[in-house]
GROMACS .gro file of C-alpha atoms in nm:
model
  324
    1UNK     CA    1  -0.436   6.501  -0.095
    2UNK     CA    2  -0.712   6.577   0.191
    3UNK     CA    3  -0.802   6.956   0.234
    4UNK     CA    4  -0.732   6.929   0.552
    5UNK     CA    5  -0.412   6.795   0.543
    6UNK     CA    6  -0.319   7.043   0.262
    7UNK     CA    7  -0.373   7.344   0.461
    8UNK     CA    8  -0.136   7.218   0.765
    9UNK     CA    9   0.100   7.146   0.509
   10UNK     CA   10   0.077   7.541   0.353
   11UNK     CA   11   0.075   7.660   0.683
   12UNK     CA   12   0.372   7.475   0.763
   13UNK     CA   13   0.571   7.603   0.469
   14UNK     CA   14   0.467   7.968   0.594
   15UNK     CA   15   0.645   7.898   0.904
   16UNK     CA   16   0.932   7.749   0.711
   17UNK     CA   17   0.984   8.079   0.505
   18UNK     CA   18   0.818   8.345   0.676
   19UNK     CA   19   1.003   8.420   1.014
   20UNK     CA   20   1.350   8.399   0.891
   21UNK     CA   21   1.581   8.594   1.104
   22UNK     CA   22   1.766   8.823   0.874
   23UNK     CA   23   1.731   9.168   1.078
   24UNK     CA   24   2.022   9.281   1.116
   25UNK     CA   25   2.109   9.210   0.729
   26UNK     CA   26   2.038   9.463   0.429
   27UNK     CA   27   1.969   9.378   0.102
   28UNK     CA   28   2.274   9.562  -0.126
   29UNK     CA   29   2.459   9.630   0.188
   30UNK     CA   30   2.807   9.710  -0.003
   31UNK     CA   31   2.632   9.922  -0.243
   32UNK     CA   32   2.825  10.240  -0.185
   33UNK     CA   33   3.128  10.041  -0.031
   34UNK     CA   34   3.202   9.768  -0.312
   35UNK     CA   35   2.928   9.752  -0.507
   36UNK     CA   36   3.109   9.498  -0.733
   37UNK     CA   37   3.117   9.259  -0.462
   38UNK     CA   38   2.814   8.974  -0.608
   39UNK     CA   39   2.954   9.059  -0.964
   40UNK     CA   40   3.299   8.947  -0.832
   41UNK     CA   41   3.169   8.625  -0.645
   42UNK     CA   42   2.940   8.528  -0.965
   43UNK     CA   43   3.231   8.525  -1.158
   44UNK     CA   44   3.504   8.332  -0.989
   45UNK     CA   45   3.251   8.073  -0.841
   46UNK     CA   46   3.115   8.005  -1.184
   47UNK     CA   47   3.450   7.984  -1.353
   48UNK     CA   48   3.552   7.787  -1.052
   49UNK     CA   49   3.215   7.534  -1.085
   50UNK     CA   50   3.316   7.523  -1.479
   51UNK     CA   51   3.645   7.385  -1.459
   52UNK     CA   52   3.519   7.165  -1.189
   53UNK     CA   53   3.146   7.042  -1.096
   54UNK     CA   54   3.211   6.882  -0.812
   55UNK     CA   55   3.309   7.163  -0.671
   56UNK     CA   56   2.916   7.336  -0.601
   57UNK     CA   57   2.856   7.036  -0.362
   58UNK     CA   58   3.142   7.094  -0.159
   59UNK     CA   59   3.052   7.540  -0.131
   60UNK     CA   60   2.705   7.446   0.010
   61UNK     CA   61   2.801   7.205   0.231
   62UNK     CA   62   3.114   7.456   0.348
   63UNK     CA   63   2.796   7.728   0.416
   64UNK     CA   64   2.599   7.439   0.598
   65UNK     CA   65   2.868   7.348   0.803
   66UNK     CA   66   2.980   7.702   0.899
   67UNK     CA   67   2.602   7.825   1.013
   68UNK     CA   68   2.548   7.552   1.217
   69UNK     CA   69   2.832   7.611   1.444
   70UNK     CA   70   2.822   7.971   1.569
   71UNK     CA   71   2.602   8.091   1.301
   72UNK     CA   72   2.706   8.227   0.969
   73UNK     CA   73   3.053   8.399   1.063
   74UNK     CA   74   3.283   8.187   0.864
   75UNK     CA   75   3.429   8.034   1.153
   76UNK     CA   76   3.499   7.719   0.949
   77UNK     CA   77   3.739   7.863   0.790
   78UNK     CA   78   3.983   7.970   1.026
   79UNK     CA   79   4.297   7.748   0.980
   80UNK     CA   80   4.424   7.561   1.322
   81UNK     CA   81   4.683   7.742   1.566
   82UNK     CA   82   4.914   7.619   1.811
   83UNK     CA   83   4.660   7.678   2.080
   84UNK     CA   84   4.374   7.552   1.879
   85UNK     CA   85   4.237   7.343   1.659
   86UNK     CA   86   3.963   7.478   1.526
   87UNK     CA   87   3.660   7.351   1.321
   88UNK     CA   88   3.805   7.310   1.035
   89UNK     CA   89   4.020   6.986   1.186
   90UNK     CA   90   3.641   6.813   1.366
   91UNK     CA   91   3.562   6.489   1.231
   92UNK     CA   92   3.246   6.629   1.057
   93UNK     CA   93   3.485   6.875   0.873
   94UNK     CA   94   3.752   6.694   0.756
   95UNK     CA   95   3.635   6.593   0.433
   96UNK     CA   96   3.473   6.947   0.345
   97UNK     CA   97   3.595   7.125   0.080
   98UNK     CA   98   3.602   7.434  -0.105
   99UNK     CA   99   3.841   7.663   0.100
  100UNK     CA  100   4.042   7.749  -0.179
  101UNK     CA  101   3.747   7.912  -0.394
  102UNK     CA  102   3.707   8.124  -0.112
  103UNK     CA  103   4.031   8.215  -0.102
  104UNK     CA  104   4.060   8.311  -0.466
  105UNK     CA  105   3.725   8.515  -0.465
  106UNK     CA  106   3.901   8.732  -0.096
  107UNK     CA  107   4.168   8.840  -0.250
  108UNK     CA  108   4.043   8.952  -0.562
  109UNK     CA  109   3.742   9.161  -0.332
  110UNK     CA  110   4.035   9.266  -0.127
  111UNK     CA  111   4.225   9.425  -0.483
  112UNK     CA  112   3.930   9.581  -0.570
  113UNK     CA  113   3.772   9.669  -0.244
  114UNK     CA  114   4.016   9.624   0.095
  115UNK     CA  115   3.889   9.576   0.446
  116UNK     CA  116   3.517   9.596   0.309
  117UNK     CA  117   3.374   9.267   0.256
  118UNK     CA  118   3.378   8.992   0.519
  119UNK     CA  119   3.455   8.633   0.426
  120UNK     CA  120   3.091   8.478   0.595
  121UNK     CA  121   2.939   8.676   0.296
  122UNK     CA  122   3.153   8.572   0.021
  123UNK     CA  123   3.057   8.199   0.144
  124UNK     CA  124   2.708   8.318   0.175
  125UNK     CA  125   2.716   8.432  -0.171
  126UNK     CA  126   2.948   8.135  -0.289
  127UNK     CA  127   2.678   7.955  -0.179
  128UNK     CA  128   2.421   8.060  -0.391
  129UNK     CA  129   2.573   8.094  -0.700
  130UNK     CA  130   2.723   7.801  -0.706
  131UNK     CA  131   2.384   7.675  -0.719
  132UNK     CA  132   2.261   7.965  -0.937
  133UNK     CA  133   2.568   7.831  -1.225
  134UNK     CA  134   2.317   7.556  -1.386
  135UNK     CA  135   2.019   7.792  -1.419
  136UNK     CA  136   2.238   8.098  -1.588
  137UNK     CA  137   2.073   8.320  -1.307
  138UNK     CA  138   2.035   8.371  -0.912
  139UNK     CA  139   1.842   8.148  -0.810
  140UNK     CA  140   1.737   8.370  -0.468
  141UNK     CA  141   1.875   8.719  -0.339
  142UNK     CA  142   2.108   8.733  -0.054
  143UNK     CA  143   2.135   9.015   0.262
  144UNK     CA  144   2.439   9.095   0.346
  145UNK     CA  145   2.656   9.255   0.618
  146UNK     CA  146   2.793   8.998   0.809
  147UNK     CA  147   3.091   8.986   0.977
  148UNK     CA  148   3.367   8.739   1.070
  149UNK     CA  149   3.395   8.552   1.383
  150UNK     CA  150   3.683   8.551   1.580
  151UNK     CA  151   3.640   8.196   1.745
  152UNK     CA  152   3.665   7.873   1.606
  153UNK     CA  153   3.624   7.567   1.836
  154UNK     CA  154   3.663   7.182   1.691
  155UNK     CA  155   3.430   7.022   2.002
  156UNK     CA  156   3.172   7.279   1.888
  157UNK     CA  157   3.146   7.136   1.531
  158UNK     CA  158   3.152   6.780   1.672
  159UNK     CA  159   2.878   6.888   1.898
  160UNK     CA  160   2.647   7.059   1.664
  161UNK     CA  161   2.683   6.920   1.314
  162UNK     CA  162   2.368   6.638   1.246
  163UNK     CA  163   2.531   6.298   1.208
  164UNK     CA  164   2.480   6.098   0.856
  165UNK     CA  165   2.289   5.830   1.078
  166UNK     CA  166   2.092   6.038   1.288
  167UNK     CA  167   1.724   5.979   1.323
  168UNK     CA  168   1.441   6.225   1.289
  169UNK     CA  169   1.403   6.350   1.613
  170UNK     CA  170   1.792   6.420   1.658
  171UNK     CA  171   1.798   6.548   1.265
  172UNK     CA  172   1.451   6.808   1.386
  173UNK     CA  173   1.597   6.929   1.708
  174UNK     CA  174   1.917   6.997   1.580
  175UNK     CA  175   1.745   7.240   1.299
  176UNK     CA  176   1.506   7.382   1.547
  177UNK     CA  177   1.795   7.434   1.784
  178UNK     CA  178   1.899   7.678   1.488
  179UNK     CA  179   1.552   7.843   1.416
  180UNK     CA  180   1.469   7.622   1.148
  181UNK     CA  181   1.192   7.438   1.138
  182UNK     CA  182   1.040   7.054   0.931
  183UNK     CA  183   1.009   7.241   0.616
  184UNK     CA  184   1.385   7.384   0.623
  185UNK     CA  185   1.489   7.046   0.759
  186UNK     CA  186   1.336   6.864   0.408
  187UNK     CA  187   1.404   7.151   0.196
  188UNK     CA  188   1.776   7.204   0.290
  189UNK     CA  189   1.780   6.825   0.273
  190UNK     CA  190   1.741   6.811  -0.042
  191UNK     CA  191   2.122   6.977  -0.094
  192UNK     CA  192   2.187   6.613  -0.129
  193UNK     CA  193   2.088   6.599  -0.503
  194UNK     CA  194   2.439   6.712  -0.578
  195UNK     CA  195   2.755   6.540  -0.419
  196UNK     CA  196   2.947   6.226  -0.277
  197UNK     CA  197   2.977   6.026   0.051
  198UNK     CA  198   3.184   5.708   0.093
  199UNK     CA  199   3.117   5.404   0.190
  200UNK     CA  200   3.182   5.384   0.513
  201UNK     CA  201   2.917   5.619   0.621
  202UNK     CA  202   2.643   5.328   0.461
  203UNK     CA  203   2.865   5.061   0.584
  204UNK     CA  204   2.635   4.977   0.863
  205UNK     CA  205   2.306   5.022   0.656
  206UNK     CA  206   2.427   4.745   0.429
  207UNK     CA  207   2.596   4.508   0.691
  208UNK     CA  208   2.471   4.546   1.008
  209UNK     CA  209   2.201   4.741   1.078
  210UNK     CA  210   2.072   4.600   1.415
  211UNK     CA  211   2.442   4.408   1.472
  212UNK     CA  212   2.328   4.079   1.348
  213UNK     CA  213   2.477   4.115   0.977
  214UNK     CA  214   2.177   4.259   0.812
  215UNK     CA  215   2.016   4.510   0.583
  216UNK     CA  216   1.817   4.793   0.689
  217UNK     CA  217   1.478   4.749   0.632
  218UNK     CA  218   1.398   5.043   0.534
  219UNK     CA  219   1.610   5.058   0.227
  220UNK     CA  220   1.533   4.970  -0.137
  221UNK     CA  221   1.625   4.591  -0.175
  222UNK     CA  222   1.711   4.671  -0.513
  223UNK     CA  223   1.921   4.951  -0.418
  224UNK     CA  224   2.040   4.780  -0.151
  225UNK     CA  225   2.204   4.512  -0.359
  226UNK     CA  226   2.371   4.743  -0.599
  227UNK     CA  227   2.505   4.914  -0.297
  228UNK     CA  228   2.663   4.648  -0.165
  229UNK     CA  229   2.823   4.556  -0.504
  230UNK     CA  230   2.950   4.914  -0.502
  231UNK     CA  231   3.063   4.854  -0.135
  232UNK     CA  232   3.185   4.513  -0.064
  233UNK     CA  233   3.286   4.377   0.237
  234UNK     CA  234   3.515   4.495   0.393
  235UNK     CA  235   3.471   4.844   0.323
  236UNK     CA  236   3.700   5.034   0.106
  237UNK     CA  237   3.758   5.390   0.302
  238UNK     CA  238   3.843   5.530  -0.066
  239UNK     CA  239   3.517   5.438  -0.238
  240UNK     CA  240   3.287   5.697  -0.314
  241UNK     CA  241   2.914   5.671  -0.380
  242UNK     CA  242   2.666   5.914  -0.551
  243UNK     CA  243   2.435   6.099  -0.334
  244UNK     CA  244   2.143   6.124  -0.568
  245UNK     CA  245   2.177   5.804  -0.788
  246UNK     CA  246   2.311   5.877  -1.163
  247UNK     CA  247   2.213   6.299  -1.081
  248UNK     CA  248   2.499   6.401  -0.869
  249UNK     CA  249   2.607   6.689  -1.079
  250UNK     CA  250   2.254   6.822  -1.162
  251UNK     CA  251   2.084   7.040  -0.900
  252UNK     CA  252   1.705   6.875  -0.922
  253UNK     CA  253   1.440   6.706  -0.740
  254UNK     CA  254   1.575   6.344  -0.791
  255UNK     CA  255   1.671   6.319  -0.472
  256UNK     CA  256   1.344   6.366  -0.320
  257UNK     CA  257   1.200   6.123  -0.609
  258UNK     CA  258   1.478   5.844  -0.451
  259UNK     CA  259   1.353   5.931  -0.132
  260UNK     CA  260   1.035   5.819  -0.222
  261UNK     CA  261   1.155   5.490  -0.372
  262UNK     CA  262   1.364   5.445  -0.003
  263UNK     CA  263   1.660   5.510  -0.226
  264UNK     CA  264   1.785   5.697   0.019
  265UNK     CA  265   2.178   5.684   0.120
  266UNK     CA  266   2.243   5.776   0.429
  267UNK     CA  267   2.051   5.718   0.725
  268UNK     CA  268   1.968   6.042   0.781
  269UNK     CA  269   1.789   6.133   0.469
  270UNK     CA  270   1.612   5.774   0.517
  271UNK     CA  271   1.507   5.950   0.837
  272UNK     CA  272   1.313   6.174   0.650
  273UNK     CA  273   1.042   5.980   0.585
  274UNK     CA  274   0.977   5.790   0.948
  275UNK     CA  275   0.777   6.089   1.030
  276UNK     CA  276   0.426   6.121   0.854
  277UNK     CA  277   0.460   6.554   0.806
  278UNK     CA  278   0.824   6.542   0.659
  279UNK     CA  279   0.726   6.279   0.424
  280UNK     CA  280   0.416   6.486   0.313
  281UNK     CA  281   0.664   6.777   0.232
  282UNK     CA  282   0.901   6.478   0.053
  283UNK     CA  283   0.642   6.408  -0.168
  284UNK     CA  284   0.541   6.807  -0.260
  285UNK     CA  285   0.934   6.853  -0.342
  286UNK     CA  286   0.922   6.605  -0.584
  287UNK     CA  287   0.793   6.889  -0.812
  288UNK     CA  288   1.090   7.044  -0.953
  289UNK     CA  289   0.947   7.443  -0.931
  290UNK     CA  290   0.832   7.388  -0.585
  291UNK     CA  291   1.169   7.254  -0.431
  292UNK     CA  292   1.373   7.483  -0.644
  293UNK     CA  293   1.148   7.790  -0.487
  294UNK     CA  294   1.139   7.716  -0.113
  295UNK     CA  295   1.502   7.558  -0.113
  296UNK     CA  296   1.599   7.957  -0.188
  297UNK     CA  297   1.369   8.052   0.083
  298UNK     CA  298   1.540   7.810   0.323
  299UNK     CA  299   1.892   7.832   0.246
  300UNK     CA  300   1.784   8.265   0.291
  301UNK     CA  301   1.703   8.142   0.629
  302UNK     CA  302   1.979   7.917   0.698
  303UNK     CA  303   2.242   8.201   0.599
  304UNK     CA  304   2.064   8.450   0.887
  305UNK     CA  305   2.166   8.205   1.189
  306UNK     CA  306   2.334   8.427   1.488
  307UNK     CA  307   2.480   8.633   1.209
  308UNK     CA  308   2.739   8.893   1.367
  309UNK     CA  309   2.654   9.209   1.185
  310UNK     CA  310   2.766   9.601   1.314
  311UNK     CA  311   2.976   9.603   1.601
  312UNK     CA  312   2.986   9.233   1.583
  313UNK     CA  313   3.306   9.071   1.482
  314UNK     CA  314   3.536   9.181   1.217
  315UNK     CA  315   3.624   9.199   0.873
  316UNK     CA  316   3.920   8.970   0.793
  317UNK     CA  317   4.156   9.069   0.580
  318UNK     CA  318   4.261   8.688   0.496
  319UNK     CA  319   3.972   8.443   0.598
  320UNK     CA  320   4.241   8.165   0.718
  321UNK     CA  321   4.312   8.370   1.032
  322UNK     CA  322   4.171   8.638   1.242
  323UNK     CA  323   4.305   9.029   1.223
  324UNK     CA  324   4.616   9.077   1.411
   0.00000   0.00000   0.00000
């Protein structure tokens, strides 16, 4: 790699980890108040991640998709009312998971510790150790001492969730928009090692790309062909693809190795490398210590996005609806 091109890239990672917006969170924040909070989550996710695998995919994604609508307030999880719908029923959301864990984890926090803990930080937390459950450890420490949001709004989620064809620019502004910046954008990215789409969201990559019954370009012609196998025409709404090819249950760097081989799913990871400084970044997280270590860093970042946090909010008592 050129020195000079090196040193952009370091100083781009220090932006990507260095100004993360966690002020108004504390590191042990339930010390005194339930200090057996993170013991409590540990547990339950990892028995949870046990018993079923697929299951760590689905918790980061539920994080992902809560901070980027309304920050990190665990809006997602409100269930719909008469008078509204709610996030939870938006397109983007319909096939996220994981609600139940979070349920199970509340009100065993709420037997031990009631009208403490707020549900945005037993996602936060979810979120990390569902992660953490391959390693045996925590993989990064979390602040806590947010609290629950008492809006939930489907056009909001439809509005500000990236689209699994969206192209680098879109994919950029849409993390910027949240204080996040290239590196968070490759880095969080790279969530995708674990996981499943279906086949309609590659339908068009494999069919018709530009509308005249072609491939994209861009993709692997090898990979291309066994996706089509996997995905013949016409589409199958049931089938289900691997994110990462033969790694979706290990959290690694194999994604960003398939990246690198335009192995690449969806169009939105392909997007990744159209632009010269996020490929850069692509290649450094091949290395397995490096993307392990800044993912941490970003998904700190990610889970300090318009947090609600004194005053702010409330603590619900059941994280399906707000306090009466």
């Amino acid at each position: 790699m050129k020195p000079i091109i090196f040193v952009l890239f370091i100083n781009v990672m220090c932006l990507g980890i260095c100004n993360a917006d966690n002020k108004k969170l504390e590191m042990n924040y339930y010390h005194k108040s339930c200090p057996s909070v993170e013991k409590i989550v540990k547990e339950i996710t990892w028995s949870k991640v046990a018993a079923d695998p697929t299951l760590a995919a689905k918790l980061l994604r539920l994080h992902y998709h809560d901070c980027f609508v309304r920050g990190c307030d665990a809006s997602i999880l409100l269930d719909a009312t008469p008078t509204n719908s709610g996030e939870k029923t938006a397109i983007p959301n319909k096939s996220v998971g994981g609600y139940e864990v979070i349920d199970d984890i509340k009100k065993k926090v709420e037997q031990v510790c009631p009208n403490q803990v707020s549900c945005a930080d037993i996602l936060t937390l979810a979120a990390r150790d569902v992660v953490s459950y391959q390693f045996g450890r925590s993989m990064w420490q979390v602040p806590t001492g947010r609290k629950d949001g008492r809006v939930s709004i489907a056009s909001e989620a439809l509005d500000s969730l990236p689209s699994a064809s969206a192209n680098f620019s879109t994919l950029l502004g849409q993390f910027q928009d949240n204080n996040l910046d290239i590196v968070d954008l490759v880095t969080l990215s790279g969530a995708h090692t674990i996981g499943v789409t279906h086949c309609t969201l590659v339908a068009r990559r494999l069919y018709n790309f530009t509308g005249k019954g072609d491939v994209d370009p861009s993709l692997n012609p090898n990979y291309a062909t066994t996706l089509r196998k996997l995905c013949p025409n016409p589409i199958n709404r049931a089938t289900i693809l691997e994110m990462d090819p033969k790694s979706s249950l290990s959290f690694d760097s194999h994604y960003f190795e398939a990246l690198n081989q335009h192995m690449g799913l969806l169009g939105s990871d392909a997007a990744l490398m159209t632009n010269s400084l996020s490929a850069l970044i692509v290649r450094k997280m091949q290395n397995p210590h490096v993307f392990l270590a800044f993912f941490g860093r970003s998904m700190k970042k990610m889970g300090g996005i318009r947090v609600l946090a004194g005053g702010e909010g409330e603590i619900r008592k059941n994280c399906r609806v707000v306090n009466a």
